[in-house]
């Protein structure tokens, strides 16, 4: 079964910065409005793509407030941490800022065992009365959320979804199968796997590519959800070169460069992230030019 906040396309928004390193709230609001106008189902600020690891707690809250004020679609705020008490602070802050739901990356670096992982998520879900999506991205955290843990958490009324970014389609399929009778959904967290994840029971994507090509991403996802796999495959093939280019370096380095090329920001990043390499920027420019030509 699906939940209102877990069906469709949810861009994982970038956080734009001014020259002095502070957050560019005007650009942030404009980007959120642009995505809403493109037909996305919701937006996800202050996740990994939003450089959440380099934001202060107050900046987290300020970003969420700006996005909430800018759009009428659901706002799912990133609020994870490797310390449960800190994740609770971020979750409560997002709730106070008006977020409609939470995206909670699994605890990173300290690599909890399954019992600790489950206790972490239950503690947040017990304390904060918002729909929550657990987020499995072992390339960043060093630890998978065990399938059994995800299945156990699906029974909690506030835990409504699982963002799958492990690259393991078998694992995603098993979570989808074993939670099919719950009010719980599986979302792709890998743009290149969105179509196959929907084919095994997924209901949408939290997408990096949708920052750059929101209309095409909506066309792909809603086409697949409506059963039009021929059309979805065509869009999947169109977007494949962009997806490759967006992950040629650590996210969000390439997507910020792509948005700068498209006129949606400056591409500024917070240290220790560095500017995209000249060769990867040239590839991005070529891919984006081809997509623009194809849209004409």
Coordinates of C-alpha atoms in Angstrom, one line a residue:
X1 CA 0.0 0.0 0.0
X2 CA 1.1 3.6 -0.5
X3 CA 1.1 6.7 1.6
X4 CA 0.4 10.2 0.3
X5 CA 4.0 11.3 0.8
X6 CA 5.5 8.3 -0.9
X7 CA 4.1 8.2 -4.4
X8 CA 5.7 10.0 -7.3
X9 CA 8.7 12.3 -7.8
X10 CA 10.4 14.1 -4.9
X11 CA 13.5 16.1 -5.9
X12 CA 16.3 15.9 -3.4
X13 CA 16.9 19.6 -3.4
X14 CA 20.3 21.3 -3.4
X15 CA 21.1 24.1 -1.0
X16 CA 22.3 27.3 -2.8
X17 CA 25.0 29.4 -1.3
X18 CA 25.9 33.1 -1.6
X19 CA 29.4 34.3 -2.2
X20 CA 30.0 34.7 1.6
X21 CA 29.0 31.1 2.2
X22 CA 25.6 31.8 3.7
X23 CA 22.4 30.2 2.3
X24 CA 20.8 31.9 -0.7
X25 CA 17.2 31.8 0.5
X26 CA 15.8 33.7 -2.6
X27 CA 17.4 31.1 -4.9
X28 CA 16.2 28.3 -2.7
X29 CA 12.6 29.5 -2.8
X30 CA 12.8 30.0 -6.6
X31 CA 14.1 26.5 -7.2
X32 CA 11.4 25.0 -5.0
X33 CA 8.7 27.0 -6.9
X34 CA 10.2 25.9 -10.3
X35 CA 10.1 22.3 -9.2
X36 CA 6.5 22.6 -8.1
X37 CA 5.5 24.2 -11.4
X38 CA 7.2 21.3 -13.2
X39 CA 4.7 18.9 -11.6
X40 CA 6.7 17.1 -8.9
X41 CA 4.7 15.5 -6.1
X42 CA 6.8 17.0 -3.3
X43 CA 10.3 18.2 -2.5
X44 CA 13.1 17.0 -0.1
X45 CA 15.3 19.7 1.3
X46 CA 18.3 19.3 3.6
X47 CA 19.1 15.7 2.6
X48 CA 22.5 14.5 1.4
X49 CA 22.1 16.4 -1.9
X50 CA 21.3 19.5 0.2
X51 CA 24.7 19.2 1.9
X52 CA 23.1 18.6 5.2
X53 CA 26.3 17.4 6.7
X54 CA 27.8 21.0 6.5
X55 CA 24.7 22.9 7.7
X56 CA 24.2 24.0 11.3
X57 CA 21.0 23.0 13.1
X58 CA 19.6 26.5 12.7
X59 CA 20.4 26.4 8.9
X60 CA 18.5 23.1 8.7
X61 CA 15.4 24.7 10.2
X62 CA 15.8 27.9 8.1
X63 CA 16.0 25.9 4.8
X64 CA 12.9 23.9 5.7
X65 CA 11.0 27.1 6.6
X66 CA 11.9 28.7 3.3
X67 CA 10.9 25.7 1.2
X68 CA 7.6 25.2 3.2
X69 CA 6.7 28.9 2.5
X70 CA 7.6 28.6 -1.2
X71 CA 5.4 25.6 -2.2
X72 CA 2.1 23.9 -1.7
X73 CA 3.3 20.4 -2.4
X74 CA 4.5 18.2 0.5
X75 CA 7.9 19.0 2.0
X76 CA 9.9 16.0 3.3
X77 CA 12.8 17.3 5.3
X78 CA 16.1 15.5 5.8
X79 CA 16.6 15.0 9.6
X80 CA 19.0 12.1 10.1
X81 CA 22.2 11.9 12.1
X82 CA 24.5 9.2 13.5
X83 CA 23.5 10.3 17.1
X84 CA 19.9 9.5 18.0
X85 CA 19.6 12.6 20.2
X86 CA 20.8 14.9 17.4
X87 CA 18.4 13.3 14.9
X88 CA 15.6 14.0 17.3
X89 CA 16.7 17.7 17.5
X90 CA 16.7 17.9 13.7
X91 CA 13.3 16.1 13.4
X92 CA 11.7 18.3 16.0
X93 CA 13.1 21.4 14.3
X94 CA 11.8 20.3 10.9
X95 CA 8.4 19.6 12.5
X96 CA 8.3 23.1 14.0
X97 CA 9.3 24.6 10.6
X98 CA 6.2 23.0 9.0
X99 CA 7.6 20.0 7.3
X100 CA 5.0 17.4 6.2
X101 CA 7.4 14.4 6.7
X102 CA 10.9 13.4 7.5
X103 CA 13.7 11.6 5.6
X104 CA 16.0 9.8 8.0
X105 CA 19.4 8.6 6.8
X106 CA 20.6 5.6 8.8
X107 CA 23.3 6.3 11.4
X108 CA 26.7 6.7 9.7
X109 CA 30.2 6.1 10.8
X110 CA 29.4 4.3 14.1
X111 CA 27.8 1.4 12.2
X112 CA 25.1 0.2 14.6
X113 CA 24.0 -3.5 14.7
X114 CA 20.4 -4.2 13.6
X115 CA 19.0 -3.9 17.1
X116 CA 20.6 -0.5 17.5
X117 CA 19.4 0.6 14.1
X118 CA 15.8 -0.4 14.9
X119 CA 15.9 1.3 18.3
X120 CA 17.2 4.5 16.7
X121 CA 14.4 4.7 14.2
X122 CA 11.7 3.8 16.8
X123 CA 12.9 6.4 19.2
X124 CA 12.4 9.1 16.6
X125 CA 9.1 7.7 15.4
X126 CA 7.8 7.5 18.9
X127 CA 8.7 11.1 19.7
X128 CA 7.9 13.0 16.5
X129 CA 4.4 12.6 15.0
X130 CA 5.2 13.0 11.3
X131 CA 5.4 10.4 8.5
X132 CA 9.0 9.2 8.3
X133 CA 11.0 7.5 5.5
X134 CA 14.0 5.5 6.5
X135 CA 17.0 5.9 4.1
X136 CA 19.4 3.1 3.2
X137 CA 22.5 4.4 1.5
X138 CA 25.5 2.2 2.6
X139 CA 27.9 4.0 0.3
X140 CA 27.6 7.0 2.6
X141 CA 26.9 5.3 6.0
X142 CA 29.0 2.2 5.8
X143 CA 26.1 -0.1 6.9
X144 CA 23.0 -1.5 5.2
X145 CA 19.7 -1.3 6.9
X146 CA 18.9 -5.1 7.3
X147 CA 15.8 -6.2 5.4
X148 CA 14.5 -7.6 8.6
X149 CA 14.9 -4.2 10.3
X150 CA 13.0 -2.5 7.5
X151 CA 10.2 -5.0 7.7
X152 CA 10.0 -4.6 11.5
X153 CA 9.9 -0.8 11.3
X154 CA 7.2 -0.9 8.7
X155 CA 4.7 -1.8 11.4
X156 CA 5.2 1.6 13.1
X157 CA 2.4 4.0 12.2
X158 CA 4.8 6.9 11.7
X159 CA 7.3 5.0 9.5
X160 CA 5.7 5.0 6.1
X161 CA 8.6 4.4 3.6
X162 CA 12.0 3.2 2.7
X163 CA 14.4 5.1 0.4
X164 CA 16.5 2.5 -1.4
X165 CA 19.9 3.7 -2.4
X166 CA 22.0 0.5 -2.0
X167 CA 22.1 -0.4 -5.7
X168 CA 20.9 -3.9 -4.7
X169 CA 17.7 -4.5 -6.6
X170 CA 17.2 -7.9 -4.9
X171 CA 17.3 -6.3 -1.5
X172 CA 14.8 -3.6 -2.6
X173 CA 12.5 -6.3 -4.1
X174 CA 12.5 -8.2 -0.8
X175 CA 11.6 -5.2 1.3
X176 CA 8.8 -4.3 -1.1
X177 CA 7.5 -7.9 -1.1
X178 CA 7.6 -8.3 2.7
X179 CA 5.9 -5.0 3.4
X180 CA 3.3 -5.2 0.7
X181 CA 0.4 -5.5 3.3
X182 CA 1.6 -2.6 5.4
X183 CA 1.0 1.2 5.0
X184 CA 4.6 1.3 3.8
X185 CA 6.2 2.2 0.5
X186 CA 9.5 1.8 -1.2
X187 CA 11.1 4.7 -3.1
X188 CA 14.1 4.7 -5.4
X189 CA 17.1 6.6 -4.1
X190 CA 19.1 5.7 -7.3
X191 CA 18.0 7.6 -10.4
X192 CA 19.3 4.9 -12.6
X193 CA 17.3 2.2 -10.9
X194 CA 14.0 4.1 -10.6
X195 CA 12.3 2.2 -13.4
X196 CA 13.3 -1.3 -12.2
X197 CA 12.4 -0.4 -8.6
X198 CA 8.9 0.6 -9.6
X199 CA 8.7 -2.7 -11.6
X200 CA 9.2 -4.7 -8.3
X201 CA 6.7 -2.6 -6.3
X202 CA 8.3 0.8 -5.7
X203 CA 6.1 3.8 -5.8
X204 CA 8.4 6.7 -6.8
X205 CA 11.8 8.3 -6.4
X206 CA 13.6 10.8 -4.3
X207 CA 15.6 12.1 -7.2
X208 CA 18.8 14.1 -7.9
X209 CA 18.1 14.2 -11.6
X210 CA 14.7 15.8 -11.0
X211 CA 16.5 19.0 -10.0
X212 CA 17.6 19.4 -13.6
X213 CA 15.0 17.5 -15.6
X214 CA 11.9 17.5 -13.4
X215 CA 9.3 17.2 -16.2
X216 CA 11.1 14.2 -17.8
X217 CA 11.4 12.5 -14.4
X218 CA 7.7 13.0 -13.7
X219 CA 6.9 11.6 -17.1
X220 CA 9.1 8.5 -16.4
X221 CA 7.7 7.8 -12.9
X222 CA 4.1 8.5 -13.5
X223 CA 4.2 6.6 -16.8
X224 CA 5.6 3.5 -15.0
X225 CA 3.1 3.9 -12.2
X226 CA 0.3 4.1 -14.7
X227 CA 1.6 0.9 -16.4
X228 CA 2.9 2.6 -19.6
X229 CA 6.3 0.9 -19.5
X230 CA 7.1 1.6 -23.1
X231 CA 6.9 5.4 -22.6
X232 CA 8.8 5.0 -19.2
X233 CA 11.6 3.1 -20.9
X234 CA 11.9 5.7 -23.5
X235 CA 12.4 8.5 -21.0
X236 CA 14.7 6.2 -18.9
X237 CA 16.9 5.9 -21.9
X238 CA 16.8 9.7 -22.6
X239 CA 17.9 10.4 -19.0
X240 CA 20.5 7.7 -18.7
X241 CA 23.4 9.9 -19.9
X242 CA 22.4 12.7 -17.5
X243 CA 22.3 10.2 -14.6
X244 CA 25.8 9.0 -15.5
X245 CA 27.1 12.5 -15.6
X246 CA 25.4 13.5 -12.3
X247 CA 27.2 10.8 -10.5
X248 CA 30.7 11.1 -12.2
X249 CA 31.8 12.8 -9.0
X250 CA 30.4 12.9 -5.4
X251 CA 26.8 14.2 -5.3
X252 CA 25.9 17.1 -5.2
X253 CA 29.0 18.4 -7.1
X254 CA 27.7 17.6 -10.6
X255 CA 24.1 18.5 -10.0
X256 CA 25.0 21.9 -8.7
X257 CA 27.2 22.4 -11.8
X258 CA 24.2 21.2 -14.0
X259 CA 21.9 23.7 -12.3
X260 CA 24.4 26.5 -12.8
X261 CA 24.6 25.6 -16.5
X262 CA 20.8 25.7 -16.7
X263 CA 20.7 29.1 -14.9
X264 CA 19.3 27.8 -11.5
X265 CA 22.2 28.8 -9.2
X266 CA 25.9 29.4 -8.9
X267 CA 27.1 25.9 -8.3
X268 CA 28.8 27.0 -5.0
X269 CA 29.6 24.2 -2.6
X270 CA 30.7 24.1 1.0
X271 CA 34.1 22.7 1.8
X272 CA 35.3 20.0 1.8
X273 CA 33.4 19.5 -1.5
X274 CA 35.3 20.8 -4.5
X275 CA 34.4 22.3 -7.9
X276 CA 33.6 19.8 -10.7
X277 CA 36.5 18.9 -12.9
X278 CA 36.7 20.6 -16.3
X279 CA 36.3 17.3 -18.2
X280 CA 33.2 16.3 -16.2
X281 CA 31.7 19.8 -16.7
X282 CA 32.2 19.6 -20.4
X283 CA 30.4 16.2 -20.4
X284 CA 27.6 17.7 -18.4
X285 CA 27.3 20.6 -20.9
X286 CA 27.1 18.2 -23.8
X287 CA 24.5 16.0 -22.1
X288 CA 22.3 19.0 -21.1
X289 CA 22.6 20.4 -24.6
X290 CA 21.4 17.1 -26.1
X291 CA 18.4 17.0 -23.7
X292 CA 17.5 20.6 -24.5
X293 CA 17.6 19.8 -28.2
X294 CA 15.4 16.7 -27.7
X295 CA 12.8 18.7 -25.8
X296 CA 12.3 21.2 -28.7

